[in-house]
Coordinates of C-alpha atoms and ligand atoms in Angstrom, one line a residue:
X1 CA 23.3 26.9 1.5
X2 CA 26.8 27.7 2.2
X3 CA 28.2 31.0 4.0
X4 CA 31.8 30.3 4.0
X5 CA 33.8 32.2 1.6
X6 CA 34.0 30.1 -1.4
X7 CA 36.2 33.1 -4.1
X8 CA 38.8 33.4 -5.5
X9 CA 42.0 32.1 -3.7
X10 CA 42.6 33.5 -0.3
X11 CA 46.0 34.8 -1.5
X12 CA 44.1 36.8 -4.3
X13 CA 41.4 37.5 -2.1
X14 CA 42.7 38.0 1.3
X15 CA 45.4 36.3 3.4
X16 CA 44.3 33.4 5.3
X17 CA 45.0 35.0 8.7
X18 CA 42.8 38.0 7.8
X19 CA 40.3 36.1 6.7
X20 CA 40.4 34.3 9.9
X21 CA 39.7 37.7 11.5
X22 CA 36.7 39.0 9.3
X23 CA 35.4 35.6 9.4
X24 CA 35.6 35.7 13.2
X25 CA 34.1 40.0 13.3
X26 CA 31.6 38.8 10.9
X27 CA 30.2 35.2 12.3
X28 CA 27.2 36.8 14.2
X29 CA 25.8 38.9 11.2
X30 CA 26.9 36.4 8.7
X31 CA 24.8 33.6 10.7
X32 CA 21.8 35.8 11.0
X33 CA 21.8 36.9 7.1
X34 CA 21.6 32.8 6.0
X35 CA 19.4 31.6 8.6
X36 CA 16.9 34.9 9.9
X37 CA 14.2 35.8 8.3
X38 CA 14.6 39.1 8.8
X39 CA 17.9 39.5 7.3
X40 CA 18.3 39.4 3.3
X41 CA 14.9 38.7 3.0
X42 CA 13.0 38.3 0.0
X43 CA 9.9 40.9 0.0
X44 CA 7.3 39.3 -2.3
X45 CA 4.9 42.4 -2.4
X46 CA 3.8 45.0 -0.9
X47 CA 0.6 46.8 -0.1
X48 CA 0.8 50.1 2.0
X49 CA 3.2 50.3 4.7
X50 CA 2.5 46.1 4.4
X51 CA 5.1 43.6 3.0
X52 CA 5.0 40.0 2.1
X53 CA 7.4 38.0 2.8
X54 CA 7.1 34.3 2.2
X55 CA 3.3 33.7 3.0
X56 CA 3.7 36.4 5.9
X57 CA 2.0 39.7 5.7
X58 CA 4.1 42.3 8.5
X59 CA 3.6 45.5 9.1
X60 CA 6.6 47.1 8.1
X61 CA 8.9 49.8 10.2
X62 CA 12.4 49.4 8.7
X63 CA 10.9 51.6 6.0
X64 CA 12.9 54.6 5.5
X65 CA 10.2 56.7 4.0
X66 CA 9.6 58.6 6.3
X67 CA 7.1 60.7 4.3
X68 CA 5.4 57.9 2.7
X69 CA 6.2 59.5 -0.4
X70 CA 6.7 56.0 -1.8
X71 CA 3.1 55.5 -2.2
X72 CA 2.0 58.9 -2.7
X73 CA -0.3 59.4 -6.2
X74 CA 0.8 62.3 -7.5
X75 CA 4.1 61.5 -7.0
X76 CA 4.0 58.4 -8.3
X77 CA 2.0 60.2 -11.5
X78 CA 5.1 62.1 -12.0
X79 CA 7.4 59.3 -13.1
X80 CA 5.4 58.0 -16.4
X81 CA 5.4 61.8 -18.1
X82 CA 8.9 62.4 -17.5
X83 CA 10.6 58.9 -18.8
X84 CA 8.4 59.6 -21.9
X85 CA 10.4 63.0 -22.3
X86 CA 13.7 62.0 -20.9
X87 CA 13.9 58.0 -21.8
X88 CA 14.6 55.8 -18.8
X89 CA 17.8 56.8 -18.0
X90 CA 20.4 59.4 -20.5
X91 CA 23.5 57.9 -18.8
X92 CA 25.5 61.3 -19.1
X93 CA 27.7 61.5 -16.1
X94 CA 26.6 65.1 -15.1
X95 CA 30.0 66.6 -16.3
X96 CA 29.3 65.2 -19.6
X97 CA 25.5 66.5 -19.5
X98 CA 22.9 67.6 -17.0
X99 CA 19.1 67.1 -18.0
X100 CA 17.3 69.9 -17.0
X101 CA 15.5 68.5 -14.2
X102 CA 19.3 68.3 -12.1
X103 CA 19.4 71.8 -12.6
X104 CA 15.9 72.4 -11.4
X105 CA 16.2 70.4 -8.2
X106 CA 19.3 72.3 -7.1
X107 CA 17.4 75.4 -7.7
X108 CA 14.4 74.8 -5.4
X109 CA 16.5 72.7 -3.0
X110 CA 19.3 75.4 -2.7
X111 CA 16.0 78.2 -1.5
X112 CA 14.4 74.9 0.9
X113 CA 17.0 74.3 2.6
X114 CA 18.3 78.4 2.2
X115 CA 21.7 77.1 1.7
X116 CA 24.1 79.2 -0.6
X117 CA 23.8 76.5 -3.3
X118 CA 23.3 72.7 -3.6
X119 CA 25.2 69.9 -5.2
X120 CA 23.0 66.5 -6.3
X121 CA 25.1 63.5 -6.8
X122 CA 23.7 60.0 -7.2
X123 CA 23.9 58.5 -3.0
X124 CA 25.6 60.0 0.1
X125 CA 27.9 57.0 0.0
X126 CA 29.6 58.4 -3.3
X127 CA 29.1 61.5 -1.9
X128 CA 31.8 60.5 1.5
X129 CA 33.8 58.4 -0.2
X130 CA 34.5 61.2 -3.1
X131 CA 33.8 64.3 -1.4
X132 CA 35.2 63.7 2.0
X133 CA 39.0 62.6 0.5
X134 CA 39.0 65.8 -1.1
X135 CA 38.0 68.4 1.5
X136 CA 40.3 66.3 3.8
X137 CA 43.5 66.5 1.2
X138 CA 46.9 65.8 3.7
X139 CA 45.0 67.4 6.6
X140 CA 43.2 66.1 9.7
X141 CA 40.1 64.0 9.3
X142 CA 38.0 64.5 12.8
X143 CA 35.1 61.5 13.0
X144 CA 32.6 61.4 15.6
X145 CA 32.8 58.0 17.3
X146 CA 28.9 57.4 16.5
X147 CA 28.9 58.6 12.5
X148 CA 27.7 56.8 10.1
X149 CA 30.0 53.7 8.3
X150 CA 29.5 55.6 5.1
X151 CA 31.7 58.1 6.8
X152 CA 34.0 56.0 7.9
X153 CA 34.5 54.7 4.4
X154 CA 35.2 57.9 3.3
X155 CA 37.7 58.7 5.7
X156 CA 39.7 55.2 5.3
X157 CA 40.1 56.4 1.9
X158 CA 41.1 59.9 2.6
X159 CA 43.6 58.4 4.6
X160 CA 45.0 56.2 2.1
X161 CA 45.7 59.7 0.0
X162 CA 47.2 61.1 2.9
X163 CA 45.1 62.4 5.7
X164 CA 45.7 62.0 9.4
X165 CA 42.2 60.3 11.0
X166 CA 41.2 61.6 14.6
X167 CA 37.8 59.6 16.5
X168 CA 35.8 62.5 18.2
X169 CA 34.0 60.6 21.6
X170 CA 30.2 61.1 20.7
X171 CA 28.5 63.5 22.5
X172 CA 31.6 65.4 23.9
X173 CA 32.1 68.4 22.2
X174 CA 34.7 69.2 25.1
X175 CA 36.7 66.1 23.7
X176 CA 36.6 67.5 19.9
X177 CA 38.1 70.9 21.2
X178 CA 40.4 68.7 22.9
X179 CA 41.2 66.7 19.6
X180 CA 41.7 69.8 17.6
X181 CA 44.1 71.5 19.8
X182 CA 46.1 68.4 19.1
X183 CA 46.0 68.7 15.5
X184 CA 49.4 70.2 14.1
X185 CA 49.3 73.8 13.5
X186 CA 49.1 74.4 9.6
X187 CA 47.1 71.4 8.9
X188 CA 43.5 71.7 7.2
X189 CA 40.6 70.2 9.7
X190 CA 37.6 68.7 9.0
X191 CA 35.2 67.3 11.2
X192 CA 32.3 64.4 10.7
X193 CA 29.5 63.9 11.9
X194 CA 25.6 62.4 11.5
X195 CA 22.7 65.0 11.8
X196 CA 20.1 62.9 13.1
X197 CA 21.3 59.9 14.1
X198 CA 20.7 56.2 12.0
X199 CA 20.9 54.3 15.4
X200 CA 19.8 56.9 18.4
X201 CA 17.6 59.0 16.3
X202 CA 18.8 61.9 18.1
X203 CA 20.5 65.4 16.7
X204 CA 23.7 66.3 18.1
X205 CA 24.0 69.9 19.5
X206 CA 25.1 71.7 16.1
X207 CA 25.0 75.5 17.2
X208 CA 27.7 74.3 19.8
X209 CA 30.0 72.3 17.5
X210 CA 29.5 74.7 14.5
X211 CA 31.1 77.5 17.5
X212 CA 33.6 75.0 17.8
X213 CA 34.6 74.0 14.4
X214 CA 34.4 77.8 13.6
X215 CA 37.1 78.9 16.6
X216 CA 39.6 76.7 15.4
X217 CA 38.9 77.1 11.9
X218 CA 37.4 73.6 11.0
X219 CA 34.8 72.5 8.1
X220 CA 31.6 71.2 9.5
X221 CA 30.7 68.0 7.2
X222 CA 27.1 67.3 8.5
X223 CA 25.4 63.8 7.5
X224 CA 21.5 64.5 8.1
X225 CA 20.1 61.7 5.9
X226 CA 17.7 60.9 8.5
X227 CA 17.0 64.4 9.2
X228 CA 16.4 65.4 5.9
X229 CA 12.3 66.3 5.0
X230 CA 11.8 65.6 9.1
X231 CA 13.1 68.6 10.9
X232 CA 13.0 71.8 9.7
X233 CA 12.8 75.7 10.6
X234 CA 11.5 77.0 13.7
X235 CA 10.6 74.7 15.6
X236 CA 8.1 75.3 18.1
X237 CA 6.0 73.1 21.0
X238 CA 3.3 72.8 18.6
X239 CA 5.6 71.9 15.7
X240 CA 8.0 70.1 17.4
X241 CA 9.9 68.9 14.1
X242 CA 9.9 72.3 13.1
X243 CA 8.5 73.6 9.4
X244 CA 9.1 72.2 5.7
X245 CA 11.7 69.7 6.7
X246 CA 14.7 71.6 5.7
X247 CA 17.6 69.6 8.1
X248 CA 19.2 70.1 10.6
X249 CA 21.1 73.7 10.0
X250 CA 17.6 75.4 9.8
X251 CA 16.2 72.9 12.4
X252 CA 18.4 74.9 14.7
X253 CA 18.5 78.2 13.2
X254 CA 22.2 78.2 12.2
X255 CA 23.9 79.8 9.2
X256 CA 25.9 77.8 6.8
X257 CA 29.1 79.4 7.6
X258 CA 32.0 76.5 7.5
X259 CA 29.0 74.2 7.6
X260 CA 29.1 71.4 4.5
X261 CA 25.5 69.5 4.7
X262 CA 24.7 66.2 3.1
X263 CA 21.8 64.4 2.9
X264 CA 19.6 62.1 0.6
X265 CA 16.5 61.6 -1.1
X266 CA 16.5 58.1 -0.8
X267 CA 14.7 57.9 2.8
X268 CA 12.0 61.0 3.0
X269 CA 11.5 61.6 -0.3
X270 CA 11.8 57.8 -1.6
X271 CA 13.9 58.8 -4.5
X272 CA 17.9 57.5 -5.2
X273 CA 19.4 61.2 -5.0
X274 CA 21.6 62.5 -2.8
X275 CA 23.2 65.8 -2.2
X276 CA 25.4 68.5 -0.7
X277 CA 24.4 72.1 0.3
X278 CA 27.5 74.4 0.1
X279 CA 29.2 77.3 -1.2
X280 CA 29.5 77.9 -5.0
X281 CA 33.0 78.1 -5.4
X282 CA 33.5 74.8 -3.7
X283 CA 30.8 73.1 -6.0
X284 CA 32.6 74.5 -9.0
X285 CA 35.1 72.4 -7.7
X286 CA 33.5 69.2 -6.9
X287 CA 33.0 69.1 -10.8
X288 CA 35.7 68.7 -11.5
X289 CA 37.6 66.7 -8.8
X290 CA 34.3 64.2 -6.7
X291 CA 34.8 61.2 -8.9
X292 CA 31.0 60.7 -9.4
X293 CA 30.2 64.1 -11.3
X294 CA 32.9 63.1 -13.9
X295 CA 32.6 59.2 -13.9
X296 CA 29.2 58.2 -12.7
X297 CA 26.0 57.5 -14.3
X298 CA 23.1 59.9 -12.9
X299 CA 20.2 59.2 -10.9
X300 CA 17.6 57.2 -12.9
X301 CA 15.1 59.8 -14.6
X302 CA 12.3 58.4 -12.6
X303 CA 13.6 59.8 -9.4
X304 CA 15.0 63.0 -10.5
X305 CA 10.9 62.9 -11.7
X306 CA 10.0 61.9 -7.8
X307 CA 12.2 64.7 -6.1
X308 CA 10.6 67.3 -7.9
X309 CA 6.9 66.1 -7.5
X310 CA 8.2 65.4 -3.8
X311 CA 9.1 69.0 -3.3
X312 CA 5.4 70.0 -4.4
X313 CA 4.2 67.9 -2.1
X314 CA 6.2 69.3 0.5
X315 CA 5.0 72.6 0.0
X316 CA 1.5 71.5 -0.1
X317 CA 0.9 69.0 2.2
X318 CA 4.9 68.1 4.1
X319 CA 3.8 70.0 7.8
X320 CA 0.4 68.0 8.0
X321 CA 2.3 65.0 6.9
X322 CA 4.8 65.8 9.6
X323 CA 2.6 66.4 12.2
X324 CA 0.9 62.9 11.8
X325 CA 4.2 61.1 11.9
X326 CA 5.0 62.8 15.1
X327 CA 1.8 61.6 16.6
X328 CA 2.5 58.0 15.8
X329 CA 6.0 58.1 16.9
X330 CA 4.4 59.8 20.5
X331 CA 2.5 56.7 20.5
X332 CA 4.9 54.1 19.9
X333 CA 7.6 56.2 22.2
X334 CA 4.1 56.7 25.1
X335 CA 4.0 52.8 25.0
X336 CA 7.6 52.3 25.1
X337 CA 8.0 54.6 28.4
X338 CA 4.4 53.1 30.0
X339 CA 6.5 49.8 29.8
X340 CA 10.1 50.9 31.7
X341 CA 12.2 49.8 28.3
X342 CA 14.9 52.1 27.7
X343 CA 15.0 53.5 24.3
X344 CA 18.4 55.7 23.3
X345 CA 15.7 58.2 21.3
X346 CA 15.3 61.4 23.5
X347 CA 14.7 63.3 20.7
X348 CA 11.0 62.2 20.2
X349 CA 12.0 61.7 16.0
X350 CA 11.0 58.8 14.1
X351 CA 13.5 56.5 14.6
X352 CA 13.4 54.4 17.4
X353 CA 16.0 51.3 18.9
X354 CA 15.5 49.2 22.1
X355 CA 18.9 48.0 23.3
X356 CA 18.1 44.3 24.1
X357 CA 19.2 42.6 27.8
X358 CA 21.2 40.2 26.6
X359 CA 22.6 40.6 22.9
X360 CA 22.5 36.6 22.2
X361 CA 18.8 37.0 22.5
X362 CA 18.8 39.0 18.8
X363 CA 17.8 35.9 16.8
X364 CA 15.0 34.7 19.2
X365 CA 14.0 38.7 19.7
X366 CA 13.7 39.0 16.0
X367 CA 11.9 35.8 15.5
X368 CA 9.3 36.6 17.9
X369 CA 8.9 39.8 16.3
X370 CA 8.7 38.4 12.6
X371 CA 5.8 35.6 14.0
X372 CA 3.7 38.3 15.5
X373 CA 4.0 40.5 12.2
X374 CA 6.4 43.0 13.0
X375 CA 9.5 43.9 10.5
X376 CA 11.9 46.1 11.8
X377 CA 15.9 46.2 11.4
X378 CA 17.7 44.2 13.3
X379 CA 20.7 46.4 14.8
X380 CA 23.0 42.8 15.2
X381 CA 26.8 42.8 16.5
X382 CA 29.1 44.1 14.5
X383 CA 27.1 46.7 13.4
X384 CA 26.3 48.1 16.6
X385 CA 28.6 47.7 19.8
X386 CA 27.2 44.3 21.8
X387 CA 26.0 46.6 24.6
X388 CA 24.1 48.1 21.9
X389 CA 22.6 45.2 20.1
X390 CA 18.8 45.4 19.3
X391 CA 16.1 46.2 16.8
X392 CA 15.5 49.8 15.2
X393 CA 12.0 50.8 14.5
X394 CA 11.3 53.3 12.3
X395 CA 7.6 54.8 12.0
X396 CA 6.3 56.7 8.6
X397 CA 3.4 58.5 7.8
X398 CA 2.1 55.4 5.8
X399 CA 1.5 53.4 8.6
X400 CA -1.9 53.5 9.3
X401 CA -2.9 53.5 13.3
X402 CA -3.8 49.5 13.0
X403 CA -0.1 48.7 12.2
X404 CA 1.0 51.0 15.6
X405 CA -1.5 49.4 17.6
X406 CA -0.1 46.2 16.5
X407 CA 3.4 47.2 17.2
X408 CA 2.7 48.5 20.4
X409 CA 1.0 45.2 21.6
X410 CA 3.4 43.3 20.5
X411 CA 5.8 45.7 22.8
X412 CA 4.0 44.8 25.5
X413 CA 4.1 41.0 25.1
X414 CA 8.1 41.4 24.0
X415 CA 8.9 43.3 26.9
X416 CA 7.3 40.0 29.4
X417 CA 9.1 37.7 27.4
X418 CA 12.5 38.9 26.9
X419 CA 15.1 40.5 29.1
X420 CA 15.1 44.2 27.9
X421 CA 17.5 46.9 28.9
X422 CA 15.3 49.2 31.2
X423 CA 14.7 52.9 31.5
X424 CA 15.7 54.3 34.9
X425 CA 12.9 55.0 36.8
X426 CA 12.7 58.8 37.2
X427 CA 14.1 60.5 40.2
X428 CA 16.8 57.7 40.5
Ligands
PLP1 C1 22.9 58.4 7.9 C2 23.3 57.8 7.1 N1 24.1 58.2 5.8 C3 24.5 57.8 5.1 C4 23.9 56.4 4.1 C5 23.9 55.9 3.2 O1 22.9 56.5 2.0 P1 23.0 56.3 0.9 O2 22.2 55.3 0.3 O3 22.3 58.0 0.3 O4 24.1 56.2 0.3 C6 22.7 56.0 5.4 C7 22.0 54.7 4.9 O5 21.5 54.3 5.9 C8 22.7 56.6 6.7 O6 21.6 56.0 7.3

């Protein structure tokens, strides 16, 4: 199979010099994509959180279905009745017509988040690419260096429409203040960052960022794709993730003043839909200004049904499920600490990335994990900087104890066989 571009002539697609650069930049990833069993894989079937690729059954630690709602019997059962009522896919854009479940979702979500209002659109990517340019206008867009790639896509579109971009060093609120001070007076400002970060698994110091943004009259735009469903209000020693899974603003006991929260149902709620928590006036404005509300097809009926069923399960069992998820995550993190491996995760949340000692080992490490029946997300260059090349395991409530044990055993073997980045011993 050839992996080189064979589409329209470069003059139409990319100029030759740009194509060469693009090829160079993506070469590592493209090589893995075409040769590695853990990339662009075809998954033949699933059995709980085990998946079959070819003849090989593997424990899936690449799923982001953190709460296991994709496999929950009540949630699965919710789909058929909804489809009988609405058909598979009434294809109106939302501006044209909203099947009633959309409004039920927004009402229940607004209550869950304790937000002024909410707006549901199909995906977070669509939200970033349509809403960031609207919010930015001709103003300043500040982006946290570790923000998700889809935020950068939204910012690039905003720049095309006249906004100015500024990069803010990750985990450096002082730098945010410095950059905000450098933005010309009179220019509107929006600062975009991740909630629970998709690579590190850690949450930013939201109260501090919120205070700085309020001081400088900037809007704080937070993407909590990985936090929604996992972290929530009133965390305690006994419930370190907090209650109800109502996302990062509530986790920190913050208000929504000057904050737009974006998250999705595509991970914890296993459904194709996403949302913003925002003031009603902004929601009404986006109904005419954000392209997906006007022009995009809606989320599938099956997803609207599974979100609503997910709310019910979340109220009835969510905190028990989150406790089980946390205990499973702790078992893996404890093993990583015992082995002396470095992980970027300091939060205890279920996104665990392990950087390699040598970026070039990514191919071999991935194959080793695959052969040992462990499926993870490879974090290859240029998806991450070379120093952070490694792999990421997401723990979900649907991973059973034997799978967690298998992961821990394979990590021990991995630590023997490969050069991994090591944690600093305590006190060093
Ligand atoms: C932080 C973050 N934002 C956005 C996305 C994209 O979300 P969606 O699939 O809803 O477009 C992802 C998906 O991996 C993500 O991790």
